[in-house]
XYZ file of C-alpha atoms in Angstrom:
316
model
C 0.106 0.248 -0.127
C 1.584 3.517 -0.714
C 0.951 5.348 2.716
C 0.939 4.250 6.292
C -2.495 2.460 6.607
C -4.867 1.467 9.478
C -4.915 -2.202 8.593
C -6.514 -3.258 11.756
C -9.374 -1.338 10.771
C -9.539 -2.316 7.181
C -9.289 -6.569 8.719
C -11.886 -5.987 11.548
C -14.610 -4.566 8.934
C -13.920 -7.526 6.546
C -14.211 -10.085 9.310
C -17.355 -8.847 10.359
C -18.549 -9.185 6.646
C -17.197 -13.046 6.840
C -14.548 -12.464 4.308
C -11.169 -14.052 7.323
C -11.159 -16.836 9.095
C -9.460 -17.119 12.571
C -8.836 -14.644 15.173
C -5.335 -12.918 14.140
C -4.177 -10.901 11.146
C 0.066 -11.494 10.912
C 2.436 -8.368 10.653
C 5.978 -8.842 9.104
C 8.289 -8.107 11.896
C 11.832 -7.397 10.651
C 13.143 -7.745 14.249
C 11.967 -10.958 14.971
C 15.126 -13.533 14.963
C 17.471 -13.093 12.522
C 15.661 -12.784 8.958
C 12.239 -11.577 10.984
C 9.204 -13.205 11.296
C 5.295 -13.021 11.536
C 3.684 -11.344 14.607
C 0.416 -12.126 15.501
C -2.506 -9.390 16.248
C -5.319 -9.866 17.108
C -8.417 -8.589 14.948
C -10.425 -6.235 16.415
C -7.495 -4.519 17.396
C -6.354 -1.024 15.287
C -2.564 -1.411 14.001
C -1.265 1.317 11.740
C 0.751 -0.646 9.338
C 3.824 1.436 7.292
C 4.178 1.974 4.108
C 5.093 -1.002 1.512
C 4.812 -3.398 4.811
C 3.784 -6.844 4.419
C 0.766 -8.709 6.198
C -1.586 -12.071 5.773
C -4.921 -12.605 6.784
C -6.715 -16.213 6.409
C -9.472 -15.645 3.768
C -12.701 -17.060 4.529
C -13.398 -18.174 1.288
C -12.455 -18.140 -2.430
C -13.195 -14.646 -3.670
C -13.105 -13.182 -0.043
C -11.800 -9.415 -0.218
C -10.185 -6.360 1.809
C -11.685 -2.791 1.128
C -9.159 0.106 1.851
C -10.598 3.685 1.857
C -9.086 7.082 2.187
C -10.005 6.971 6.205
C -7.736 4.186 6.606
C -4.728 6.368 5.457
C -3.365 6.916 8.728
C -0.389 9.745 9.755
C 0.579 7.789 13.108
C 4.035 6.462 13.977
C 3.518 2.760 12.010
C 6.395 1.300 14.523
C 4.288 2.183 17.697
C 2.722 -1.069 17.656
C 5.451 -3.606 16.932
C 6.797 -5.930 19.364
C 3.835 -4.717 21.628
C 1.876 -7.811 23.318
C -1.783 -8.959 21.729
C -4.413 -7.580 24.505
C -4.051 -7.268 27.955
C -6.715 -10.534 28.102
C -4.211 -12.728 26.715
C -1.358 -14.605 28.563
C 1.458 -13.600 26.135
C 4.558 -15.558 26.283
C 7.448 -14.318 24.065
C 11.074 -15.663 22.933
C 14.018 -14.114 23.547
C 17.516 -14.816 23.205
C 20.873 -14.147 25.426
C 20.661 -10.452 24.374
C 17.720 -9.615 24.776
C 16.386 -9.947 21.178
C 13.096 -11.075 20.602
C 12.538 -14.011 18.269
C 8.784 -14.982 18.770
C 5.992 -15.130 20.733
C 2.651 -17.048 21.461
C -0.663 -15.730 23.244
C -3.075 -18.099 25.255
C -6.260 -16.984 26.747
C -8.944 -18.940 28.989
C -12.460 -18.329 27.484
C -15.710 -20.568 28.609
C -17.181 -19.954 25.149
C -13.734 -21.509 23.154
C -12.704 -25.077 23.204
C -9.726 -27.349 22.915
C -10.173 -27.776 19.538
C -8.653 -25.116 16.578
C -11.255 -22.347 16.102
C -11.986 -20.019 13.318
C -14.159 -17.562 16.211
C -11.393 -17.732 18.937
C -8.080 -19.098 17.602
C -5.548 -18.041 14.803
C -3.306 -20.783 13.374
C 0.277 -20.434 13.420
C 1.992 -18.223 10.734
C 5.550 -19.996 9.829
C 9.032 -18.057 10.567
C 12.045 -18.671 9.053
C 14.409 -18.997 12.238
C 12.244 -19.996 15.244
C 8.550 -21.023 15.396
C 7.289 -21.082 19.046
C 3.079 -21.977 19.414
C 0.864 -23.627 21.162
C -0.999 -27.006 19.811
C -5.220 -27.546 19.992
C -6.037 -30.931 20.674
C -5.689 -32.142 17.396
C -2.272 -31.026 16.889
C -3.272 -27.535 14.888
C -0.286 -25.202 15.463
C -1.572 -21.838 16.996
C -0.330 -18.327 17.795
C -3.505 -17.290 19.457
C -5.387 -19.992 21.420
C -8.241 -19.752 23.502
C -9.795 -22.459 25.630
C -11.650 -23.080 28.545
C -10.122 -22.833 32.286
C -10.209 -26.023 34.152
C -8.088 -27.067 36.821
C -5.596 -29.544 35.928
C -5.599 -28.340 32.061
C -2.391 -29.602 29.779
C -1.610 -27.136 26.880
C 1.204 -28.492 24.772
C 3.861 -26.227 23.372
C 6.142 -26.243 20.329
C 9.276 -24.982 19.913
C 11.545 -25.362 16.751
C 14.913 -23.119 15.964
C 17.774 -23.562 13.388
C 19.768 -21.592 15.848
C 21.146 -23.840 18.487
C 21.714 -21.431 21.885
C 20.275 -20.142 25.023
C 16.761 -18.561 24.980
C 14.500 -17.048 27.610
C 11.098 -17.874 27.654
C 9.270 -14.361 29.248
C 5.572 -13.849 30.448
C 4.875 -10.340 29.211
C 1.404 -10.440 30.260
C -0.774 -13.219 32.621
C -4.543 -13.099 32.234
C -5.535 -16.025 34.507
C -8.668 -16.689 36.706
C -7.956 -14.893 40.104
C -6.771 -17.903 42.621
C -5.016 -19.478 39.721
C -1.414 -20.357 39.036
C 0.077 -21.669 36.071
C 3.229 -23.245 35.660
C 5.957 -23.975 32.292
C 6.918 -27.589 32.639
C 9.988 -28.338 30.878
C 10.195 -31.916 30.422
C 13.449 -32.330 29.261
C 14.694 -31.139 32.619
C 11.633 -32.040 34.764
C 11.132 -28.762 35.896
C 7.934 -26.625 36.562
C 7.984 -22.611 37.066
C 4.934 -20.869 38.143
C 4.600 -17.894 35.400
C 3.563 -14.573 36.968
C 3.920 -11.172 35.133
C 7.314 -10.478 34.332
C 8.691 -14.729 35.099
C 12.006 -15.485 32.587
C 12.527 -19.508 31.828
C 15.890 -19.656 30.592
C 16.861 -22.615 28.667
C 19.671 -24.250 25.933
C 19.154 -25.542 22.776
C 21.916 -27.924 21.698
C 22.376 -30.596 18.995
C 20.083 -32.841 21.052
C 16.994 -33.018 19.415
C 15.048 -33.435 22.493
C 16.087 -29.470 23.273
C 13.395 -28.590 20.947
C 10.172 -29.896 19.181
C 6.984 -30.626 20.362
C 7.569 -32.670 23.886
C 9.837 -30.468 25.475
C 7.363 -27.673 26.907
C 3.772 -27.517 28.159
C 1.521 -25.562 30.030
C -0.112 -26.751 33.031
C -2.903 -25.281 35.174
C -3.835 -26.006 39.377
C -6.513 -23.880 41.143
C -6.014 -21.973 44.205
C -1.875 -21.922 43.859
C -1.910 -25.429 44.524
C 0.735 -27.775 42.330
C 0.123 -31.180 42.346
C 2.847 -32.069 40.264
C 5.673 -29.498 41.373
C 8.140 -32.048 41.697
C 9.998 -33.879 39.292
C 9.763 -37.455 38.926
C 13.602 -37.481 39.424
C 15.832 -35.803 41.783
C 19.389 -35.001 41.282
C 22.336 -33.187 43.226
C 26.023 -32.645 42.013
C 28.830 -31.659 44.530
C 30.551 -29.802 44.101
C 29.411 -27.773 41.417
C 31.469 -25.803 40.328
C 33.738 -28.587 40.375
C 37.803 -29.264 39.554
C 38.784 -32.741 39.240
C 35.949 -34.782 39.880
C 31.975 -34.541 40.395
C 29.749 -36.560 42.895
C 26.094 -37.010 41.199
C 23.516 -38.532 43.401
C 20.123 -39.485 42.320
C 16.256 -40.623 43.320
C 13.533 -42.066 41.005
C 10.225 -42.820 41.780
C 10.518 -46.286 41.089
C 13.530 -48.938 39.762
C 14.291 -48.460 36.563
C 17.174 -48.472 33.526
C 19.579 -45.149 34.668
C 22.116 -43.218 32.729
C 24.373 -40.552 33.123
C 25.199 -38.730 29.819
C 27.861 -35.463 30.384
C 27.651 -32.998 27.409
C 29.209 -29.754 26.123
C 26.949 -27.030 25.580
C 26.736 -28.087 21.933
C 25.208 -31.185 22.692
C 27.778 -33.486 21.851
C 28.350 -36.759 24.855
C 31.477 -36.247 26.696
C 31.223 -38.722 29.487
C 28.407 -41.581 29.496
C 27.655 -44.113 32.093
C 24.991 -47.023 32.211
C 24.398 -47.653 35.820
C 22.124 -50.655 35.217
C 18.503 -50.579 37.126
C 18.426 -48.505 40.244
C 16.139 -46.324 42.037
C 18.743 -44.493 43.583
C 22.516 -44.411 43.817
C 25.456 -42.096 43.833
C 28.648 -41.898 40.984
C 31.721 -39.624 41.568
C 33.026 -38.841 37.971
C 36.766 -37.702 36.853
C 36.801 -34.281 35.223
C 40.465 -34.211 35.226
C 40.603 -34.803 31.606
C 37.924 -32.047 30.334
C 38.703 -28.408 29.797
C 37.120 -25.898 31.698
C 33.915 -24.706 30.625
C 30.187 -25.271 30.664
C 28.607 -28.732 30.410
C 24.999 -30.337 30.904
C 24.450 -33.307 32.751
C 21.375 -35.557 31.525
C 20.234 -38.500 34.128
C 17.527 -40.810 32.801
C 15.819 -43.157 34.444
C 13.207 -44.846 32.615
C 11.141 -42.530 30.355
C 12.406 -39.708 33.234
C 15.073 -37.269 32.209
C 16.488 -34.485 34.406
C 19.101 -32.348 32.869
C 21.507 -29.961 35.523
C 24.175 -27.468 34.237
C 27.736 -28.350 35.497
C 30.816 -26.129 35.479
C 34.193 -26.845 35.401
C 36.649 -24.621 36.578
């Protein structure tokens, strides 16, 4: 379009006329990741799009149209709406790297009128980005950038996280619109940890060459009532002493039951350096020599049956 235009109003009018599907339109944000990415905006909000910029919206059917008028032109600063949370009624989870540079975001709302399946009236499918994609999954595994569903105690919302850049990331709760007295937990299934998500809460993690550090089976959101967390402890508990370590480290572990157990020490790229199979155990203690390892940061993965716990080890 040859001038700045309030594309939010244009799309809201088209949506009311049945011309668009889903609950969002997508703005190309050049500041996301390395190559840029699509940022979802809820249909109904005003959004000033800069001239010669890009957006996407899903057509309701073949032949659907958008109508632009002179009144849609705008003299407002188009950059004011970039990197802004979708709306106050959403849980807004944003992804940043170690330099606090934004990569992607996903929005979730609790709405008793919505369902757990993908719904054009309340949800928005994920517009896939070139560098990194963060999204929730509906009950039929549709990738969503805006996900509305009813709130129930014990609800599990699967999250997907895929990227071609192995490095450190942070999930930050930019906004937390949840029912009064409720608590939302981010469950990192790779490390076995649960983090209570509140306004401004950050959770830092690392993606390595290990395929399990990303994908659709690492993260999920779980809900509880009245702040009670029935699953706040991991199935495998681990302690390492000393940490930081110099010549050796002693790793102690306890699992819920006996299972095949192994310890794998990896570098930050996910390459296995030391691996020990401990047989079928429920608890135990093992001392591992670090004398041949260079100083640095390592990841220690303790696997017990289907459960895994990962902790950071510093070698001085």
